[in-house]
Structures are given as C-alpha cells and as structure tokens.
Amino acid sequence: MSTQNNSTADGHSSDTHGPGGAAHGSVKEYVLGLLISIILTGIAFYVVMFEVVSPALTLVVILATAVAQVMVQLVFFLHMNTSSEQIWNTTSAAFIIIIVAILIVGSVWIMSHLNHNMMIGH
Amino acid sequence: MTTSADLQVHDQDEHHHDSGGDTVFGFWIYIMSDCILFATLFATYAVMSGSFAGQITPKELFDLNFVLGETALLLFSSFTFGMAMLYAHKKSMRGMITWLLITFALGLGFLGMELFEFYHFSHEGATPQTSGYWSAFYGLVATHGLHVTGGLIWMLILFAHFKRDGFSDANMVRLACLSLFWHFLDVIWICVFSVVYLMGVM
C-alpha cells in the first residue's frame, strides 16, 4: 500500500504535474512562450505604428497575431493540453469560447441592426 | 493501518492526491466565468466604438509606444511568475520569492503606467462621462486594472503565507491559483491592446 503511494507520488513529481494537480512546465517552455509572444506583439505593433500594409490587411494581422498569442500563452504559460489531467480545463475553455463568441458577435450584430433600422428616417 | 473501509474511501476518491487539484480546477472555472465578464465589456466596447458624441477621439490620445511599455511589463511579469512556479516546485524559497518579487514589481509598474494614462486622458478631456466610447473604454480597461490590483494584493498576502507556513500543500495550491489568475490577466491584456489600442488608432 505504502509502496504504491510512494510510486504515485514519485510519478507525480517526475511528471509535469505538481502536487496541486495543476500542470507546470519547464524553463524551455516558458522561454519559448515568451519569445513567440514578443515576436507576435512586435508584428502587431509594427504593422500599426509604421502603416506598412493596407488598413484591411492591418486589421487581419492584428486579429491573427492576437489569436495566435492567446493560443501560445494558453499552451506555454497555462499548460493547456488534452491529457487526461487537463481535459476538463480544456473542455470548459472550449465551452467558454463558444459563449464568448455568441455574446460578442451577437451583441454587435443586434446593435448594428438596431442602428441600421433606426437610421431609416434619416 | 489500512481497513477495508479506508480502502473503499480511497477507491472512491481515486484522485485523493489531487484534493488541491480540485481547488485549482474550481479556480479555473472561476476564471472561465471571468472571461464572460470581460466578454460583456468587450461587446459593450465594440458597440460603443464609434460613439464619440463629437468629443475627443482615441486616435488623438493613444500613444502606442506607451502601450508597448505596458504590454512588455505585463508579458514579462507573466514569464517571471512562471519562473517563480518552477522554483516553487523545486522547493527553493529564495528563488521563488525573488522571481515573485520581480513579478510584483513588474505588475506594480504596469498599474502605475495605467493610472498615469487614465490621469493623462482625463486631463485631456476624456473622462468616463465624456462619451459612450470613453465610458466603455474606462469600463473595460479599468476592470482589467482592478484585476491586476487584486492580483498584487493577493501576492502580498501570499508572501505572508509563505513566510509563515513555507511550502505547505495549502500554500502550493494558493500559488497555483494565483499563477493561473496572473497568466489569465496577460491573456486578457492581449485582447485589450489589440482591440482597444491597436484598432483604436487605425
């Protein structure tokens, strides 16, 4: 019994999972996450500050780098993955992304139609 | 001594190691609900993004170099908190406290810059009362700033906890929760600087 407990504890400490059950990474993972984040932030600020491309393309670059950086930080800093320890964290996050999308897209959609309809008399 | 009753309880709760893990997961669920709070503020901001009421516009006020500074402080603080976590798992008190102090300083720097920015904006005539746009702006950005403030206070309390109890299981769970919270704040800031500042000056 006690041997079994010990082996589980050892398995946990040598694994990428702490005693708190939350996953934690390595120096390499954090440094890589930091470097990619810096590059993505740099690209986003660069295209806006120096107006290197058309406004429409700038908008695309801002959104693409933002989504990419959020993903990078979720994976490298928050250690989100599909392992069995993390699957419910990831599942709840996927659910929240759907809710957030409905909330934001829905609000903007409804309010733009409202604006449009109110402007008819003008 | 292991009785059959003990074994049964043990079997039912197969993740008895992770009783702290349940707390961390519960905190994760809180963070997910916090995402919805921010989503409503972002939705409000998007709806109000053109409602200047003939008053001062963000294009006249936003300074991207300043925002880049804020972004750098928060991004590096997210990284240094990761380093603190690694030292905490190595049970190195000195290393953990050092990195956590750096994180605290960076977070405080970010908050200072944000407060200075708010002061500067209101001085230039952009207060929450100015227009629908500025109400939404302050509502969104200040809510993020309030979260950062909460994280900093939490960090101070955690210093006291670690000074008193060292690397106890409870303290490790607290640290794991705060680390999730801190990384989450950086993720929200990515959305803030992209949607509010970068798109605001276009």
GROMACS .gro file of C-alpha atoms in nm:
model
  324
    1MET     CA    1   0.000   0.000   0.000
    2SER     CA    2   0.264   0.245   0.105
    3THR     CA    3   0.488   0.141  -0.184
    4GLN     CA    4   0.204   0.211  -0.419
    5ASN     CA    5   0.152   0.555  -0.268
    6ASN     CA    6   0.521   0.631  -0.298
    7SER     CA    7   0.533   0.533  -0.661
    8THR     CA    8   0.233   0.752  -0.736
    9ALA     CA    9   0.396   1.044  -0.558
   10ASP     CA   10   0.720   0.987  -0.749
   11GLY     CA   11   0.531   0.960  -1.073
   12HIS     CA   12   0.371   1.294  -0.999
   13SER     CA   13   0.690   1.478  -0.917
   14SER     CA   14   0.881   1.347  -1.218
   15ASP     CA   15   0.580   1.419  -1.436
   16THR     CA   16   0.494   1.770  -1.548
   17HIS     CA   17   0.226   1.787  -1.280
   18GLY     CA   18   0.266   1.940  -0.938
   19PRO     CA   19   0.117   1.833  -0.608
   20GLY     CA   20  -0.163   2.083  -0.669
   21GLY     CA   21  -0.274   1.879  -0.967
   22ALA     CA   22  -0.207   2.176  -1.194
   23ALA     CA   23   0.036   2.120  -1.473
   24HIS     CA   24   0.356   2.321  -1.472
   25GLY     CA   25   0.614   2.347  -1.743
   26SER     CA   26   0.987   2.383  -1.785
   27VAL     CA   27   1.221   2.678  -1.831
   28LYS     CA   28   1.239   2.592  -2.201
   29GLU     CA   29   0.861   2.607  -2.232
   30TYR     CA   30   0.836   2.948  -2.061
   31VAL     CA   31   1.125   3.097  -2.260
   32LEU     CA   32   0.978   2.969  -2.587
   33GLY     CA   33   0.635   3.108  -2.492
   34LEU     CA   34   0.792   3.443  -2.404
   35LEU     CA   35   0.990   3.464  -2.729
   36ILE     CA   36   0.691   3.379  -2.951
   37SER     CA   37   0.476   3.630  -2.757
   38ILE     CA   38   0.737   3.904  -2.806
   39ILE     CA   39   0.757   3.832  -3.180
   40LEU     CA   40   0.375   3.831  -3.222
   41THR     CA   41   0.336   4.152  -3.017
   42GLY     CA   42   0.616   4.310  -3.220
   43ILE     CA   43   0.448   4.223  -3.551
   44ALA     CA   44   0.111   4.363  -3.437
   45PHE     CA   45   0.258   4.695  -3.312
   46TYR     CA   46   0.490   4.722  -3.612
   47VAL     CA   47   0.216   4.699  -3.877
   48VAL     CA   48   0.004   4.958  -3.694
   49MET     CA   49   0.277   5.206  -3.598
   50PHE     CA   50   0.451   5.212  -3.936
   51GLU     CA   51   0.140   5.156  -4.151
   52VAL     CA   52   0.323   4.907  -4.369
   53VAL     CA   53   0.012   4.747  -4.523
   54SER     CA   54  -0.344   4.850  -4.614
   55PRO     CA   55  -0.590   4.913  -4.326
   56ALA     CA   56  -0.787   4.598  -4.409
   57LEU     CA   57  -0.476   4.382  -4.402
   58THR     CA   58  -0.359   4.557  -4.084
   59LEU     CA   59  -0.686   4.455  -3.919
   60VAL     CA   60  -0.632   4.095  -4.027
   61VAL     CA   61  -0.274   4.098  -3.892
   62ILE     CA   62  -0.388   4.243  -3.555
   63LEU     CA   63  -0.658   3.978  -3.513
   64ALA     CA   64  -0.438   3.691  -3.634
   65THR     CA   65  -0.145   3.781  -3.406
   66ALA     CA   66  -0.383   3.832  -3.111
   67VAL     CA   67  -0.549   3.491  -3.157
   68ALA     CA   68  -0.208   3.328  -3.209
   69GLN     CA   69  -0.063   3.489  -2.898
   70VAL     CA   70  -0.362   3.388  -2.684
   71MET     CA   71  -0.317   3.030  -2.804
   72VAL     CA   72   0.059   3.040  -2.738
   73GLN     CA   73   0.007   3.167  -2.383
   74LEU     CA   74  -0.267   2.912  -2.312
   75VAL     CA   75  -0.033   2.632  -2.418
   76PHE     CA   76   0.306   2.755  -2.290
   77PHE     CA   77   0.206   2.955  -1.979
   78LEU     CA   78  -0.123   2.794  -1.872
   79HIS     CA   79  -0.015   2.449  -1.996
   80MET     CA   80  -0.346   2.368  -2.155
   81ASN     CA   81  -0.346   2.034  -2.336
   82THR     CA   82  -0.564   1.731  -2.399
   83SER     CA   83  -0.404   1.499  -2.142
   84SER     CA   84  -0.646   1.332  -1.902
   85GLU     CA   85  -0.543   1.566  -1.614
   86GLN     CA   86  -0.614   1.873  -1.824
   87ILE     CA   87  -0.906   1.759  -2.037
   88TRP     CA   88  -1.175   1.924  -1.821
   89ASN     CA   89  -0.986   2.252  -1.813
   90THR     CA   90  -0.967   2.241  -2.191
   91THR     CA   91  -1.329   2.131  -2.231
   92SER     CA   92  -1.459   2.412  -2.010
   93ALA     CA   93  -1.241   2.659  -2.201
   94ALA     CA   94  -1.385   2.539  -2.534
   95PHE     CA   95  -1.735   2.588  -2.392
   96ILE     CA   96  -1.649   2.939  -2.274
   97ILE     CA   97  -1.507   3.031  -2.614
   98ILE     CA   98  -1.846   2.943  -2.769
   99ILE     CA   99  -2.032   3.150  -2.507
  100VAL     CA  100  -1.795   3.445  -2.553
  101ALA     CA  101  -1.835   3.427  -2.932
  102ILE     CA  102  -2.216   3.426  -2.904
  103LEU     CA  103  -2.202   3.716  -2.659
  104ILE     CA  104  -1.973   3.940  -2.861
  105VAL     CA  105  -2.085   3.856  -3.215
  106GLY     CA  106  -2.450   3.854  -3.105
  107SER     CA  107  -2.427   4.192  -2.932
  108VAL     CA  108  -2.251   4.359  -3.223
  109TRP     CA  109  -2.493   4.202  -3.471
  110ILE     CA  110  -2.806   4.304  -3.282
  111MET     CA  111  -2.685   4.657  -3.213
  112SER     CA  112  -2.572   4.721  -3.571
  113HIS     CA  113  -2.914   4.611  -3.699
  114LEU     CA  114  -3.079   4.830  -3.440
  115ASN     CA  115  -2.870   5.127  -3.552
  116HIS     CA  116  -2.945   5.050  -3.916
  117ASN     CA  117  -3.320   5.029  -3.856
  118MET     CA  118  -3.328   5.349  -3.651
  119MET     CA  119  -3.148   5.539  -3.928
  120ILE     CA  120  -3.416   5.472  -4.193
  121GLY     CA  121  -3.587   5.809  -4.142
  122HIS     CA  122  -3.260   5.997  -4.196
  123MET     CA  123  -0.332   0.073   0.943
  124THR     CA  124  -0.548   0.009   0.642
  125THR     CA  125  -0.901  -0.116   0.700
  126SER     CA  126  -1.135  -0.216   0.423
  127ALA     CA  127  -1.338   0.096   0.490
  128ASP     CA  128  -1.029   0.307   0.436
  129LEU     CA  129  -0.961   0.125   0.113
  130GLN     CA  130  -1.314   0.182  -0.005
  131VAL     CA  131  -1.294   0.554   0.060
  132HIS     CA  132  -0.960   0.556  -0.112
  133ASP     CA  133  -1.101   0.375  -0.413
  134GLN     CA  134  -1.395   0.607  -0.447
  135ASP     CA  135  -1.173   0.909  -0.441
  136GLU     CA  136  -0.910   0.790  -0.682
  137HIS     CA  137  -0.759   1.138  -0.711
  138HIS     CA  138  -0.707   1.178  -0.338
  139HIS     CA  139  -0.365   1.321  -0.421
  140ASP     CA  140  -0.535   1.596  -0.613
  141SER     CA  141  -0.768   1.734  -0.349
  142GLY     CA  142  -0.569   2.052  -0.415
  143GLY     CA  143  -0.614   1.986  -0.785
  144ASP     CA  144  -0.989   2.011  -0.738
  145THR     CA  145  -0.940   2.355  -0.584
  146VAL     CA  146  -0.724   2.461  -0.877
  147PHE     CA  147  -0.985   2.327  -1.120
  148GLY     CA  148  -1.256   2.516  -0.931
  149PHE     CA  149  -1.047   2.829  -0.963
  150TRP     CA  150  -1.013   2.759  -1.335
  151ILE     CA  151  -1.394   2.755  -1.359
  152TYR     CA  152  -1.398   3.096  -1.184
  153ILE     CA  153  -1.151   3.226  -1.443
  154MET     CA  154  -1.373   3.094  -1.722
  155SER     CA  155  -1.668   3.285  -1.574
  156ASP     CA  156  -1.444   3.592  -1.554
  157CYS     CA  157  -1.397   3.551  -1.931
  158ILE     CA  158  -1.772   3.608  -1.968
  159LEU     CA  159  -1.747   3.926  -1.761
  160PHE     CA  160  -1.475   4.053  -1.994
  161ALA     CA  161  -1.672   3.937  -2.299
  162THR     CA  162  -1.965   4.160  -2.198
  163LEU     CA  163  -1.727   4.454  -2.154
  164PHE     CA  164  -1.564   4.386  -2.492
  165ALA     CA  165  -1.910   4.360  -2.652
  166THR     CA  166  -2.008   4.695  -2.496
  167TYR     CA  167  -1.682   4.846  -2.617
  168ALA     CA  168  -1.740   4.713  -2.971
  169VAL     CA  169  -2.093   4.856  -2.979
  170MET     CA  170  -1.971   5.193  -2.844
  171SER     CA  171  -1.659   5.204  -3.062
  172GLY     CA  172  -1.791   5.488  -3.277
  173SER     CA  173  -1.994   5.679  -3.017
  174PHE     CA  174  -1.772   5.983  -2.961
  175ALA     CA  175  -2.059   6.232  -2.921
  176GLY     CA  176  -1.845   6.486  -3.109
  177GLN     CA  177  -1.589   6.476  -2.826
  178ILE     CA  178  -1.222   6.378  -2.820
  179THR     CA  179  -1.139   6.051  -3.002
  180PRO     CA  180  -0.892   5.778  -2.902
  181LYS     CA  181  -0.684   5.848  -3.213
  182GLU     CA  182  -0.590   6.187  -3.068
  183LEU     CA  183  -0.489   6.041  -2.732
  184PHE     CA  184  -0.348   5.689  -2.766
  185ASP     CA  185   0.030   5.664  -2.758
  186LEU     CA  186   0.133   5.320  -2.887
  187ASN     CA  187   0.488   5.344  -2.751
  188PHE     CA  188   0.339   5.387  -2.404
  189VAL     CA  189   0.105   5.090  -2.459
  190LEU     CA  190   0.400   4.883  -2.583
  191GLY     CA  191   0.570   4.958  -2.250
  192GLU     CA  192   0.266   4.844  -2.053
  193THR     CA  193   0.244   4.530  -2.267
  194ALA     CA  194   0.611   4.449  -2.210
  195LEU     CA  195   0.575   4.486  -1.831
  196LEU     CA  196   0.276   4.253  -1.816
  197LEU     CA  197   0.421   3.997  -2.058
  198PHE     CA  198   0.749   3.977  -1.866
  199SER     CA  199   0.562   3.954  -1.535
  200SER     CA  200   0.372   3.655  -1.675
  201PHE     CA  201   0.707   3.495  -1.762
  202THR     CA  202   0.865   3.572  -1.424
  203PHE     CA  203   0.565   3.421  -1.245
  204GLY     CA  204   0.629   3.104  -1.447
  205MET     CA  205   0.988   3.108  -1.320
  206ALA     CA  206   0.860   3.153  -0.962
  207MET     CA  207   0.637   2.847  -1.013
  208LEU     CA  208   0.933   2.637  -1.130
  209TYR     CA  209   1.134   2.737  -0.820
  210ALA     CA  210   0.833   2.666  -0.601
  211HIS     CA  211   0.814   2.313  -0.740
  212LYS     CA  212   1.185   2.276  -0.665
  213LYS     CA  213   1.104   2.391  -0.309
  214SER     CA  214   1.353   2.674  -0.343
  215MET     CA  215   1.219   2.953  -0.121
  216ARG     CA  216   1.487   3.203  -0.219
  217GLY     CA  217   1.438   3.151  -0.592
  218MET     CA  218   1.061   3.160  -0.569
  219ILE     CA  219   1.046   3.476  -0.357
  220THR     CA  220   1.298   3.652  -0.584
  221TRP     CA  221   1.101   3.580  -0.901
  222LEU     CA  222   0.772   3.661  -0.728
  223LEU     CA  223   0.913   3.995  -0.613
  224ILE     CA  224   1.019   4.072  -0.971
  225THR     CA  225   0.666   3.977  -1.083
  226PHE     CA  226   0.520   4.206  -0.819
  227ALA     CA  227   0.742   4.497  -0.926
  228LEU     CA  228   0.650   4.450  -1.294
  229GLY     CA  229   0.280   4.429  -1.207
  230LEU     CA  230   0.308   4.743  -0.995
  231GLY     CA  231   0.486   4.917  -1.283
  232PHE     CA  232   0.204   4.821  -1.518
  233LEU     CA  233  -0.057   4.952  -1.275
  234GLY     CA  234   0.138   5.276  -1.229
  235MET     CA  235   0.154   5.330  -1.605
  236GLU     CA  236  -0.217   5.259  -1.642
  237LEU     CA  237  -0.312   5.502  -1.365
  238PHE     CA  238  -0.084   5.766  -1.518
  239GLU     CA  239  -0.254   5.705  -1.853
  240PHE     CA  240  -0.601   5.747  -1.700
  241TYR     CA  241  -0.486   6.066  -1.530
  242HIS     CA  242  -0.339   6.196  -1.857
  243PHE     CA  243  -0.654   6.107  -2.056
  244SER     CA  244  -0.892   6.273  -1.811
  245HIS     CA  245  -0.665   6.576  -1.808
  246GLU     CA  246  -0.702   6.594  -2.187
  247GLY     CA  247  -1.080   6.585  -2.155
  248ALA     CA  248  -1.155   6.214  -2.187
  249THR     CA  249  -1.333   6.109  -1.869
  250PRO     CA  250  -1.587   5.825  -1.831
  251GLN     CA  251  -1.858   6.092  -1.862
  252THR     CA  252  -1.729   6.233  -2.190
  253SER     CA  253  -1.898   5.993  -2.434
  254GLY     CA  254  -2.028   5.642  -2.477
  255TYR     CA  255  -1.691   5.544  -2.617
  256TRP     CA  256  -1.494   5.665  -2.315
  257SER     CA  257  -1.741   5.504  -2.073
  258ALA     CA  258  -1.684   5.170  -2.246
  259PHE     CA  259  -1.308   5.231  -2.259
  260TYR     CA  260  -1.275   5.302  -1.887
  261GLY     CA  261  -1.517   5.022  -1.803
  262LEU     CA  262  -1.311   4.766  -1.990
  263VAL     CA  263  -0.954   4.881  -1.921
  264ALA     CA  264  -1.017   4.970  -1.556
  265THR     CA  265  -1.179   4.632  -1.490
  266HIS     CA  266  -0.860   4.471  -1.613
  267GLY     CA  267  -0.659   4.711  -1.398
  268LEU     CA  268  -0.875   4.623  -1.099
  269HIS     CA  269  -0.797   4.255  -1.156
  270VAL     CA  270  -0.425   4.337  -1.165
  271THR     CA  271  -0.465   4.528  -0.837
  272GLY     CA  272  -0.640   4.224  -0.687
  273GLY     CA  273  -0.357   4.000  -0.809
  274LEU     CA  274  -0.097   4.227  -0.647
  275ILE     CA  275  -0.280   4.230  -0.312
  276TRP     CA  276  -0.313   3.852  -0.334
  277MET     CA  277   0.063   3.828  -0.399
  278LEU     CA  278   0.135   4.033  -0.084
  279ILE     CA  279  -0.089   3.802   0.120
  280LEU     CA  280   0.086   3.501  -0.032
  281PHE     CA  281   0.426   3.638   0.079
  282ALA     CA  282   0.296   3.636   0.435
  283HIS     CA  283   0.155   3.284   0.394
  284PHE     CA  284   0.488   3.150   0.265
  285LYS     CA  285   0.679   3.328   0.542
  286ARG     CA  286   0.452   3.163   0.799
  287ASP     CA  287   0.399   2.811   0.659
  288GLY     CA  288   0.667   2.761   0.394
  289PHE     CA  289   0.590   2.518   0.113
  290SER     CA  290   0.278   2.365   0.267
  291ASP     CA  291   0.026   2.193   0.041
  292ALA     CA  292  -0.223   2.474   0.102
  293ASN     CA  293   0.033   2.736   0.000
  294MET     CA  294   0.121   2.546  -0.317
  295VAL     CA  295  -0.248   2.538  -0.413
  296ARG     CA  296  -0.276   2.913  -0.345
  297LEU     CA  297   0.030   2.979  -0.557
  298ALA     CA  298  -0.104   2.760  -0.840
  299CYS     CA  299  -0.435   2.952  -0.836
  300LEU     CA  300  -0.262   3.291  -0.839
  301SER     CA  301  -0.040   3.178  -1.126
  302LEU     CA  302  -0.349   3.084  -1.332
  303PHE     CA  303  -0.501   3.421  -1.244
  304TRP     CA  304  -0.187   3.614  -1.338
  305HIS     CA  305  -0.138   3.437  -1.674
  306PHE     CA  306  -0.509   3.489  -1.744
  307LEU     CA  307  -0.469   3.865  -1.690
  308ASP     CA  308  -0.194   3.871  -1.951
  309VAL     CA  309  -0.418   3.683  -2.196
  310ILE     CA  310  -0.695   3.941  -2.141
  311TRP     CA  311  -0.440   4.221  -2.193
  312ILE     CA  312  -0.353   4.076  -2.537
  313CYS     CA  313  -0.719   4.124  -2.633
  314VAL     CA  314  -0.723   4.474  -2.477
  315PHE     CA  315  -0.417   4.610  -2.658
  316SER     CA  316  -0.525   4.451  -2.988
  317VAL     CA  317  -0.889   4.558  -2.986
  318VAL     CA  318  -0.874   4.884  -2.790
  319TYR     CA  319  -0.534   5.038  -2.861
  320LEU     CA  320  -0.415   4.897  -3.194
  321MET     CA  321  -0.757   4.914  -3.359
  322GLY     CA  322  -0.828   5.244  -3.181
  323VAL     CA  323  -0.552   5.433  -3.360
  324MET     CA  324  -0.629   5.292  -3.705
   0.00000   0.00000   0.00000
